[in-house]
PDB file of C-alpha atoms in Angstrom:
ATOM      1  CA  MET A   1      19.722  32.826  16.506  1.00  0.00           C
ATOM      2  CA  ALA A   2      17.525  33.117  13.411  1.00  0.00           C
ATOM      3  CA  ALA A   3      15.347  30.982  13.032  1.00  0.00           C
ATOM      4  CA  SER A   4      17.245  29.591   9.376  1.00  0.00           C
ATOM      5  CA  SER A   5      19.795  28.038  12.385  1.00  0.00           C
ATOM      6  CA  VAL A   6      16.871  25.266  12.973  1.00  0.00           C
ATOM      7  CA  LEU A   7      17.255  22.773  10.210  1.00  0.00           C
ATOM      8  CA  LYS A   8      14.715  20.531   9.425  1.00  0.00           C
ATOM      9  CA  TRP A   9      15.044  17.181   8.289  1.00  0.00           C
ATOM     10  CA  ASP A  10      11.910  15.670   6.695  1.00  0.00           C
ATOM     11  CA  PRO A  11      12.297  11.339   7.411  1.00  0.00           C
ATOM     12  CA  LYS A  12       9.497  11.471   4.806  1.00  0.00           C
ATOM     13  CA  SER A  13      11.442  12.131   1.097  1.00  0.00           C
ATOM     14  CA  LEU A  14      13.097   9.190   2.681  1.00  0.00           C
ATOM     15  CA  GLU A  15      10.038   7.012   2.141  1.00  0.00           C
ATOM     16  CA  ILE A  16      10.543   5.383   5.749  1.00  0.00           C
ATOM     17  CA  ARG A  17       7.742   1.784   4.852  1.00  0.00           C
ATOM     18  CA  THR A  18       8.634  -0.158   8.138  1.00  0.00           C
ATOM     19  CA  ARG A  19       8.581  -0.389  11.660  1.00  0.00           C
ATOM     20  CA  THR A  20      11.966  -2.406  11.816  1.00  0.00           C
ATOM     21  CA  VAL A  21      13.522   1.056  10.392  1.00  0.00           C
ATOM     22  CA  GLU A  22      11.715   3.283  12.490  1.00  0.00           C
ATOM     23  CA  LYS A  23      12.408   1.624  15.569  1.00  0.00           C
ATOM     24  CA  THR A  24      15.593   1.249  15.256  1.00  0.00           C
ATOM     25  CA  LEU A  25      16.009   4.827  14.373  1.00  0.00           C
ATOM     26  CA  GLU A  26      14.087   5.903  16.683  1.00  0.00           C
ATOM     27  CA  PRO A  27      16.664   5.609  19.869  1.00  0.00           C
ATOM     28  CA  LEU A  28      18.996   7.440  18.160  1.00  0.00           C
ATOM     29  CA  VAL A  29      16.911  10.274  17.616  1.00  0.00           C
ATOM     30  CA  ILE A  30      16.089  10.371  21.545  1.00  0.00           C
ATOM     31  CA  GLN A  31      19.981  10.067  21.897  1.00  0.00           C
ATOM     32  CA  VAL A  32      20.612  13.366  20.292  1.00  0.00           C
ATOM     33  CA  THR A  33      17.700  15.126  21.168  1.00  0.00           C
ATOM     34  CA  THR A  34      18.708  14.547  25.007  1.00  0.00           C
ATOM     35  CA  LEU A  35      22.216  15.705  24.239  1.00  0.00           C
ATOM     36  CA  VAL A  36      20.727  18.597  21.835  1.00  0.00           C
ATOM     37  CA  ASN A  37      18.690  19.328  24.898  1.00  0.00           C
ATOM     38  CA  ALA A  38      21.829  19.055  27.201  1.00  0.00           C
ATOM     39  CA  LYS A  39      21.731  22.868  29.149  1.00  0.00           C
ATOM     40  CA  GLY A  40      24.277  24.070  31.205  1.00  0.00           C
ATOM     41  CA  VAL A  41      24.834  23.175  35.082  1.00  0.00           C
ATOM     42  CA  PRO A  42      24.956  26.448  37.318  1.00  0.00           C
ATOM     43  CA  GLY A  43      28.088  26.286  39.454  1.00  0.00           C
ATOM     44  CA  HIS A  44      30.082  24.088  37.163  1.00  0.00           C
ATOM     45  CA  LEU A  45      32.369  26.255  35.743  1.00  0.00           C
ATOM     46  CA  LYS A  46      31.397  27.469  31.915  1.00  0.00           C
ATOM     47  CA  GLY A  47      27.691  26.334  32.578  1.00  0.00           C
ATOM     48  CA  LYS A  48      29.378  23.020  31.383  1.00  0.00           C
ATOM     49  CA  SER A  49      27.024  20.052  32.311  1.00  0.00           C
ATOM     50  CA  LYS A  50      28.236  16.202  33.911  1.00  0.00           C
ATOM     51  CA  ARG A  51      26.312  14.978  31.975  1.00  0.00           C
ATOM     52  CA  GLY A  52      27.204  15.674  28.694  1.00  0.00           C
ATOM     53  CA  PRO A  53      29.934  13.731  27.784  1.00  0.00           C
ATOM     54  CA  ILE A  54      28.096  10.366  28.784  1.00  0.00           C
ATOM     55  CA  LEU A  55      25.701  11.341  26.318  1.00  0.00           C
ATOM     56  CA  VAL A  56      27.832  11.684  23.449  1.00  0.00           C
ATOM     57  CA  GLN A  57      30.215   9.016  24.253  1.00  0.00           C
ATOM     58  CA  THR A  58      26.141   7.245  24.444  1.00  0.00           C
ATOM     59  CA  VAL A  59      25.475   8.528  20.687  1.00  0.00           C
ATOM     60  CA  GLU A  60      29.224   7.702  19.525  1.00  0.00           C
ATOM     61  CA  ARG A  61      28.228   4.028  20.848  1.00  0.00           C
ATOM     62  CA  ALA A  62      25.012   4.270  18.323  1.00  0.00           C
ATOM     63  CA  THR A  63      27.068   5.778  15.842  1.00  0.00           C
ATOM     64  CA  ALA A  64      30.154   2.676  15.646  1.00  0.00           C
ATOM     65  CA  ASP A  65      26.872  -0.162  16.074  1.00  0.00           C
ATOM     66  CA  PHE A  66      25.399   1.352  13.084  1.00  0.00           C
ATOM     67  CA  VAL A  67      28.922   1.096  10.687  1.00  0.00           C
ATOM     68  CA  LEU A  68      29.752  -2.518  12.119  1.00  0.00           C
ATOM     69  CA  LYS A  69      25.995  -3.949  11.237  1.00  0.00           C
ATOM     70  CA  GLY A  70      25.791  -1.777   8.185  1.00  0.00           C
ATOM     71  CA  GLU A  71      29.161  -3.874   7.339  1.00  0.00           C
ATOM     72  CA  GLN A  72      27.996  -6.947   7.782  1.00  0.00           C
ATOM     73  CA  ILE A  73      25.078  -6.218   5.964  1.00  0.00           C
ATOM     74  CA  ALA A  74      26.910  -5.690   2.679  1.00  0.00           C
ATOM     75  CA  ASN A  75      29.313  -8.488   2.968  1.00  0.00           C
ATOM     76  CA  ALA A  76      26.299 -10.414   2.897  1.00  0.00           C
ATOM     77  CA  ASN A  77      24.591  -9.424   0.146  1.00  0.00           C
ATOM     78  CA  LEU A  78      26.974  -8.661  -2.694  1.00  0.00           C
ATOM     79  CA  GLU A  79      24.307  -7.140  -5.665  1.00  0.00           C
ATOM     80  CA  MET A  80      23.534  -4.278  -2.424  1.00  0.00           C
ATOM     81  CA  ARG A  81      27.279  -4.005  -1.771  1.00  0.00           C
ATOM     82  CA  ASN A  82      28.263  -0.723  -2.920  1.00  0.00           C
ATOM     83  CA  GLU A  83      25.665   0.735  -1.883  1.00  0.00           C
ATOM     84  CA  LEU A  84      25.484  -0.962   1.426  1.00  0.00           C
ATOM     85  CA  LEU A  85      29.192   0.591   1.737  1.00  0.00           C
ATOM     86  CA  THR A  86      28.709   4.148   0.735  1.00  0.00           C
ATOM     87  CA  ALA A  87      25.497   4.534   2.740  1.00  0.00           C
ATOM     88  CA  VAL A  88      28.173   2.840   5.906  1.00  0.00           C
ATOM     89  CA  GLU A  89      31.009   5.279   4.616  1.00  0.00           C
ATOM     90  CA  GLY A  90      28.048   8.521   5.450  1.00  0.00           C
ATOM     91  CA  VAL A  91      27.058   7.206   8.304  1.00  0.00           C
ATOM     92  CA  ARG A  92      30.944   6.770   9.813  1.00  0.00           C
ATOM     93  CA  GLN A  93      31.640  10.499   8.439  1.00  0.00           C
ATOM     94  CA  THR A  94      28.549  12.282   9.561  1.00  0.00           C
ATOM     95  CA  GLY A  95      28.968   9.922  13.527  1.00  0.00           C
ATOM     96  CA  ASP A  96      32.582  11.944  12.852  1.00  0.00           C
ATOM     97  CA  VAL A  97      31.771  15.444  12.681  1.00  0.00           C
ATOM     98  CA  MET A  98      28.470  15.456  15.071  1.00  0.00           C
ATOM     99  CA  SER A  99      31.309  13.590  17.514  1.00  0.00           C
ATOM    100  CA  VAL A 100      33.633  16.859  17.624  1.00  0.00           C
ATOM    101  CA  ALA A 101      30.379  19.141  17.257  1.00  0.00           C
ATOM    102  CA  SER A 102      29.058  17.504  20.296  1.00  0.00           C
ATOM    103  CA  LYS A 103      32.191  17.739  22.201  1.00  0.00           C
ATOM    104  CA  GLU A 104      32.846  21.612  21.568  1.00  0.00           C
ATOM    105  CA  PHE A 105      29.308  22.135  22.547  1.00  0.00           C
ATOM    106  CA  VAL A 106      29.187  19.539  26.104  1.00  0.00           C
ATOM    107  CA  ASN A 107      31.952  21.755  26.620  1.00  0.00           C
ATOM    108  CA  ASP A 108      30.154  24.653  25.871  1.00  0.00           C
ATOM    109  CA  PRO A 109      26.789  24.388  26.021  1.00  0.00           C
ATOM    110  CA  CYS A 110      26.255  27.992  26.637  1.00  0.00           C
ATOM    111  CA  THR A 111      27.613  29.412  23.094  1.00  0.00           C
ATOM    112  CA  THR A 112      24.915  29.668  20.793  1.00  0.00           C
ATOM    113  CA  ALA A 113      26.631  28.957  17.458  1.00  0.00           C
ATOM    114  CA  LYS A 114      28.213  25.428  19.109  1.00  0.00           C
ATOM    115  CA  ARG A 115      24.518  24.544  19.683  1.00  0.00           C
ATOM    116  CA  ALA A 116      23.999  25.325  15.665  1.00  0.00           C
ATOM    117  CA  ASN A 117      26.557  23.470  14.715  1.00  0.00           C
ATOM    118  CA  MET A 118      25.590  20.257  16.943  1.00  0.00           C
ATOM    119  CA  VAL A 119      21.992  20.593  15.115  1.00  0.00           C
ATOM    120  CA  ARG A 120      22.869  20.530  12.306  1.00  0.00           C
ATOM    121  CA  ALA A 121      25.591  17.234  12.515  1.00  0.00           C
ATOM    122  CA  ALA A 122      22.947  15.568  14.352  1.00  0.00           C
ATOM    123  CA  ARG A 123      20.431  16.239  11.301  1.00  0.00           C
ATOM    124  CA  ASN A 124      23.014  15.208   8.749  1.00  0.00           C
ATOM    125  CA  LEU A 125      23.991  12.119  11.036  1.00  0.00           C
ATOM    126  CA  LEU A 126      20.100  10.805  11.546  1.00  0.00           C
ATOM    127  CA  SER A 127      19.605  11.497   7.864  1.00  0.00           C
ATOM    128  CA  ALA A 128      22.625   9.600   6.854  1.00  0.00           C
ATOM    129  CA  VAL A 129      21.351   7.027   9.545  1.00  0.00           C
ATOM    130  CA  ALA A 130      18.130   7.155   8.058  1.00  0.00           C
ATOM    131  CA  ARG A 131      19.277   5.902   4.376  1.00  0.00           C
ATOM    132  CA  LEU A 132      21.416   3.176   5.403  1.00  0.00           C
ATOM    133  CA  LEU A 133      18.191   0.939   7.585  1.00  0.00           C
ATOM    134  CA  ILE A 134      16.594   1.740   3.966  1.00  0.00           C
ATOM    135  CA  LEU A 135      19.165   0.574   2.313  1.00  0.00           C
ATOM    136  CA  ALA A 136      18.853  -2.163   4.377  1.00  0.00           C
ATOM    137  CA  ASP A 137      15.562  -2.633   4.539  1.00  0.00           C
ATOM    138  CA  GLU A 138      15.718  -2.793   0.418  1.00  0.00           C
ATOM    139  CA  VAL A 139      17.772  -5.553   0.416  1.00  0.00           C
ATOM    140  CA  ASP A 140      14.319  -7.910   1.380  1.00  0.00           C
ATOM    141  CA  VAL A 141      12.681  -6.365  -1.109  1.00  0.00           C
ATOM    142  CA  ARG A 142      14.425  -7.435  -3.840  1.00  0.00           C
ATOM    143  CA  LYS A 143      14.595 -11.269  -2.296  1.00  0.00           C
ATOM    144  CA  LEU A 144      10.759 -10.922  -2.025  1.00  0.00           C
ATOM    145  CA  ILE A 145      10.851  -9.037  -5.373  1.00  0.00           C
ATOM    146  CA  LYS A 146      13.467 -12.421  -6.574  1.00  0.00           C
ATOM    147  CA  SER A 147      10.977 -14.747  -5.228  1.00  0.00           C
ATOM    148  CA  LEU A 148       7.793 -13.135  -7.578  1.00  0.00           C
ATOM    149  CA  HIS A 149       9.762 -12.815 -10.306  1.00  0.00           C
ATOM    150  CA  LEU A 150      10.217 -16.945 -10.025  1.00  0.00           C
ATOM    151  CA  VAL A 151       6.607 -17.610  -9.430  1.00  0.00           C
ATOM    152  CA  GLU A 152       6.365 -16.140 -12.372  1.00  0.00           C
ATOM    153  CA  ALA A 153       8.627 -17.558 -14.247  1.00  0.00           C
ATOM    154  CA  ASN A 154       7.127 -20.881 -13.189  1.00  0.00           C
ATOM    155  CA  LEU A 155       3.590 -20.151 -13.674  1.00  0.00           C
ATOM    156  CA  GLU A 156       4.168 -19.388 -17.596  1.00  0.00           C
ATOM    157  CA  ARG A 157       6.564 -22.721 -17.395  1.00  0.00           C
ATOM    158  CA  PHE A 158       3.314 -24.334 -15.918  1.00  0.00           C
ATOM    159  CA  ARG A 159       0.664 -22.992 -18.237  1.00  0.00           C
ATOM    160  CA  ASN A 160       2.276 -24.254 -21.122  1.00  0.00           C
ATOM    161  CA  ALA A 161       2.248 -27.726 -20.431  1.00  0.00           C
ATOM    162  CA  THR A 162       0.779 -30.619 -22.737  1.00  0.00           C
ATOM    163  CA  SER A 163       0.090 -33.173 -21.150  1.00  0.00           C
ATOM    164  CA  GLN A 164      -1.358 -34.152 -17.391  1.00  0.00           C
ATOM    165  CA  GLN A 165       2.311 -35.176 -16.398  1.00  0.00           C
ATOM    166  CA  GLU A 166       4.138 -32.788 -17.448  1.00  0.00           C
ATOM    167  CA  LEU A 167       0.946 -30.585 -14.739  1.00  0.00           C
ATOM    168  CA  VAL A 168       1.967 -32.512 -12.387  1.00  0.00           C
ATOM    169  CA  GLU A 169       5.842 -31.911 -12.494  1.00  0.00           C
ATOM    170  CA  GLN A 170       5.656 -27.863 -13.149  1.00  0.00           C
ATOM    171  CA  TYR A 171       3.068 -27.446 -10.516  1.00  0.00           C
ATOM    172  CA  GLN A 172       5.301 -28.597  -7.885  1.00  0.00           C
ATOM    173  CA  VAL A 173       8.228 -26.545  -8.961  1.00  0.00           C
ATOM    174  CA  PHE A 174       5.403 -23.426  -8.863  1.00  0.00           C
ATOM    175  CA  ASN A 175       3.165 -24.314  -6.007  1.00  0.00           C
ATOM    176  CA  SER A 176       7.076 -24.594  -3.978  1.00  0.00           C
ATOM    177  CA  THR A 177       7.723 -21.487  -5.674  1.00  0.00           C
ATOM    178  CA  VAL A 178       4.990 -19.969  -3.797  1.00  0.00           C
ATOM    179  CA  GLY A 179       5.214 -20.778  -0.871  1.00  0.00           C
ATOM    180  CA  ASP A 180       8.605 -19.242  -0.717  1.00  0.00           C
ATOM    181  CA  LEU A 181       6.578 -16.326  -1.958  1.00  0.00           C
ATOM    182  CA  THR A 182       3.968 -15.832   0.850  1.00  0.00           C
ATOM    183  CA  MET A 183       5.947 -16.687   3.502  1.00  0.00           C
ATOM    184  CA  LYS A 184       8.441 -13.663   2.704  1.00  0.00           C
ATOM    185  CA  ALA A 185       4.998 -11.893   1.734  1.00  0.00           C
ATOM    186  CA  ALA A 186       4.031 -12.285   5.534  1.00  0.00           C
ATOM    187  CA  LEU A 187       6.972 -11.209   7.404  1.00  0.00           C
ATOM    188  CA  ARG A 188       6.843  -7.916   4.672  1.00  0.00           C
ATOM    189  CA  GLN A 189       3.204  -7.442   6.174  1.00  0.00           C
ATOM    190  CA  ARG A 190       4.776  -7.529   9.563  1.00  0.00           C
ATOM    191  CA  GLU A 191       7.460  -4.875   8.492  1.00  0.00           C
ATOM    192  CA  LEU A 192       4.503  -2.485   6.568  1.00  0.00           C
ATOM    193  CA  LYS A 193       3.280   0.384   8.803  1.00  0.00           C
ATOM    194  CA  ASP A 194       0.560   1.414   6.651  1.00  0.00           C
ATOM    195  CA  PRO A 195      -2.354  -0.418   7.347  1.00  0.00           C
ATOM    196  CA  ARG A 196      -4.125  -0.161   3.645  1.00  0.00           C
ATOM    197  CA  MET A 197      -0.416  -1.773   1.791  1.00  0.00           C
ATOM    198  CA  ARG A 198      -0.400  -4.651   5.150  1.00  0.00           C
ATOM    199  CA  ASP A 199      -4.163  -5.266   4.176  1.00  0.00           C
ATOM    200  CA  ASP A 200      -3.532  -5.366   0.225  1.00  0.00           C
ATOM    201  CA  LEU A 201      -0.665  -7.665   0.665  1.00  0.00           C
ATOM    202  CA  ALA A 202      -2.917  -9.882   3.204  1.00  0.00           C
ATOM    203  CA  SER A 203      -5.435 -10.141   0.010  1.00  0.00           C
ATOM    204  CA  ALA A 204      -2.774 -11.055  -1.957  1.00  0.00           C
ATOM    205  CA  ARG A 205      -2.039 -13.750  -0.057  1.00  0.00           C
ATOM    206  CA  ALA A 206      -5.084 -15.413   0.449  1.00  0.00           C
ATOM    207  CA  MET A 207      -6.358 -14.530  -3.046  1.00  0.00           C
ATOM    208  CA  LEU A 208      -2.556 -16.550  -4.520  1.00  0.00           C
ATOM    209  CA  LYS A 209      -3.149 -19.753  -2.232  1.00  0.00           C
ATOM    210  CA  LYS A 210      -6.997 -19.837  -2.672  1.00  0.00           C
ATOM    211  CA  ASN A 211      -6.741 -19.566  -6.853  1.00  0.00           C
ATOM    212  CA  SER A 212      -2.894 -21.798  -6.726  1.00  0.00           C
ATOM    213  CA  LEU A 213      -4.622 -25.161  -5.058  1.00  0.00           C
ATOM    214  CA  MET A 214      -7.340 -24.466  -7.941  1.00  0.00           C
ATOM    215  CA  LEU A 215      -4.669 -24.169 -10.582  1.00  0.00           C
ATOM    216  CA  LEU A 216      -4.070 -27.656 -11.124  1.00  0.00           C
ATOM    217  CA  THR A 217      -7.671 -29.564 -10.932  1.00  0.00           C
ATOM    218  CA  ALA A 218      -8.479 -26.272 -13.888  1.00  0.00           C
ATOM    219  CA  SER A 219      -5.476 -26.951 -16.093  1.00  0.00           C
ATOM    220  CA  LYS A 220      -5.720 -31.178 -15.814  1.00  0.00           C
ATOM    221  CA  ALA A 221      -8.822 -30.344 -16.587  1.00  0.00           C
ATOM    222  CA  TYR A 222      -8.347 -27.700 -19.847  1.00  0.00           C
ATOM    223  CA  VAL A 223      -5.318 -30.422 -20.816  1.00  0.00           C
ATOM    224  CA  ARG A 224      -7.804 -33.283 -20.882  1.00  0.00           C
ATOM    225  CA  HIS A 225     -10.599 -31.967 -23.005  1.00  0.00           C
ATOM    226  CA  PRO A 226      -9.818 -29.192 -24.537  1.00  0.00           C
ATOM    227  CA  GLU A 227     -12.478 -28.840 -26.660  1.00  0.00           C
ATOM    228  CA  LEU A 228     -14.469 -27.590 -24.197  1.00  0.00           C
ATOM    229  CA  PRO A 229     -14.831 -24.387 -23.974  1.00  0.00           C
ATOM    230  CA  GLU A 230     -15.546 -23.876 -20.401  1.00  0.00           C
ATOM    231  CA  ALA A 231     -12.461 -25.631 -19.607  1.00  0.00           C
ATOM    232  CA  ARG A 232     -10.580 -23.307 -21.032  1.00  0.00           C
ATOM    233  CA  GLU A 233     -12.701 -20.336 -20.090  1.00  0.00           C
ATOM    234  CA  ASN A 234     -12.116 -21.877 -16.109  1.00  0.00           C
ATOM    235  CA  ARG A 235      -8.619 -22.492 -16.775  1.00  0.00           C
ATOM    236  CA  ASP A 236      -7.693 -19.104 -17.871  1.00  0.00           C
ATOM    237  CA  PHE A 237      -9.854 -17.204 -14.777  1.00  0.00           C
ATOM    238  CA  VAL A 238      -8.105 -19.196 -12.256  1.00  0.00           C
ATOM    239  CA  PHE A 239      -4.784 -18.216 -13.937  1.00  0.00           C
ATOM    240  CA  LYS A 240      -5.527 -14.386 -13.927  1.00  0.00           C
ATOM    241  CA  GLN A 241      -6.777 -14.909 -10.522  1.00  0.00           C
ATOM    242  CA  VAL A 242      -3.314 -15.987  -9.294  1.00  0.00           C
ATOM    243  CA  CYS A 243      -1.609 -13.336 -11.755  1.00  0.00           C
ATOM    244  CA  GLU A 244      -3.468 -10.351 -10.428  1.00  0.00           C
ATOM    245  CA  ALA A 245      -2.426 -11.670  -6.270  1.00  0.00           C
ATOM    246  CA  VAL A 246       1.484 -12.067  -7.689  1.00  0.00           C
ATOM    247  CA  LYS A 247       1.384  -8.182  -9.439  1.00  0.00           C
ATOM    248  CA  SER A 248      -1.179  -6.994  -5.852  1.00  0.00           C
ATOM    249  CA  ILE A 249       1.806  -8.759  -3.609  1.00  0.00           C
ATOM    250  CA  SER A 250       4.414  -6.969  -6.229  1.00  0.00           C
ATOM    251  CA  ASN A 251       3.108  -3.286  -6.117  1.00  0.00           C
ATOM    252  CA  VAL A 252       3.314  -3.220  -2.126  1.00  0.00           C
ATOM    253  CA  ALA A 253       6.909  -4.605  -2.600  1.00  0.00           C
ATOM    254  CA  ARG A 254       7.427  -1.600  -5.127  1.00  0.00           C
ATOM    255  CA  GLY A 255       6.005   0.772  -2.442  1.00  0.00           C
ATOM    256  CA  GLU A 256       2.336   1.097  -4.834  1.00  0.00           C
ATOM    257  CA  ARG A 257      -0.749   0.920  -3.634  1.00  0.00           C
ATOM    258  CA  GLY A 258      -3.995   0.356  -5.530  1.00  0.00           C
ATOM    259  CA  VAL A 259      -3.836   0.528  -9.289  1.00  0.00           C
ATOM    260  CA  ASP A 260      -3.255   4.010  -9.413  1.00  0.00           C
ATOM    261  CA  GLY A 261       0.078   3.365  -8.401  1.00  0.00           C
ATOM    262  CA  ALA A 262      -0.129   6.040  -6.060  1.00  0.00           C
ATOM    263  CA  ARG A 263       3.482   5.705  -3.795  1.00  0.00           C
ATOM    264  CA  PHE A 264       4.060   4.532  -0.464  1.00  0.00           C
ATOM    265  CA  ASP A 265       4.487   8.238   1.765  1.00  0.00           C
ATOM    266  CA  ASN A 266       4.307   8.139   5.623  1.00  0.00           C
ATOM    267  CA  ALA A 267       6.420   8.324   7.912  1.00  0.00           C
ATOM    268  CA  GLY A 268       3.952   7.762  10.735  1.00  0.00           C
ATOM    269  CA  ASP A 269       4.871   7.653  14.701  1.00  0.00           C
ATOM    270  CA  LEU A 270       8.697   9.106  13.591  1.00  0.00           C
ATOM    271  CA  ALA A 271       7.338  12.758  11.731  1.00  0.00           C
ATOM    272  CA  ALA A 272       6.078  13.301  15.010  1.00  0.00           C
ATOM    273  CA  LEU A 273       8.791  12.059  17.059  1.00  0.00           C
ATOM    274  CA  LEU A 274      11.596  14.690  14.535  1.00  0.00           C
ATOM    275  CA  ASP A 275       8.791  17.474  15.076  1.00  0.00           C
ATOM    276  CA  ALA A 276       8.684  17.846  18.663  1.00  0.00           C
ATOM    277  CA  PHE A 277      12.811  17.166  18.579  1.00  0.00           C
ATOM    278  CA  ASP A 278      12.579  20.412  16.094  1.00  0.00           C
ATOM    279  CA  VAL A 279      10.481  22.234  18.992  1.00  0.00           C
ATOM    280  CA  ILE A 280      12.648  21.390  21.886  1.00  0.00           C
ATOM    281  CA  ILE A 281      15.959  22.617  19.487  1.00  0.00           C
ATOM    282  CA  TYR A 282      14.219  25.744  19.018  1.00  0.00           C
ATOM    283  CA  ASN A 283      13.135  26.545  22.604  1.00  0.00           C
ATOM    284  CA  ALA A 284      17.011  25.646  23.739  1.00  0.00           C
ATOM    285  CA  ILE A 285      18.427  28.181  20.743  1.00  0.00           C
ATOM    286  CA  PHE A 286      15.715  31.235  21.947  1.00  0.00           C
TER     287      PHE A 286
END
């Protein structure tokens, strides 16, 4: 069989950014790898293995679980419902194809063409599941970005306050949204695989917390003494620090790194696992 029959699946093109996506996908990769690597056992009819049907059922159950959970996430997030349901349908369809191809393979594991068909079906299934998981992860990203927009809007209202009472009132609203944002950012920080992006989020969260506390004091001083250049400069400096922290969180949420906005592109351990998958398939075919 030609080497072109071994289809490559590049996880980097799917932008797998978080540990949860990677870890959720990894068991299916292992299950499919085990199934593809199944060999006929001497002495059995047509080389069929007793483990084959069990492995097929395992992959079918895992696929069904992804479909069910994907539908639940879609129904709970109306803004992304159509996108998620489309991805769910992709998993369902590629899962059906994988089921047929894998059953044909385990019934005749010595036929190279059937193995190649299952490899193709397996790659398509893994890609479909990865897309679903990445979309599910995008739900959390959008919630974080919504929280960011709320902080930005409240920050602007706070900046435009003209009295001590209005400052206090607007600060209370602003501070409550900052608390929600920092909590979501902390969760995202733990999820991210890229250590530099985790560091960016940690730094931004610390800067936001520190300067948010200073912002009320600096703003009160400016409202009380708007004629003093020092009061304005101090207020503007703290305000700028808060804005930079918010922008940094926004950049990481959108998958950007550093001031140059370089896109996140790191498939980590999953890429190595899939490289091993390719080697196993290649060795099994040749």
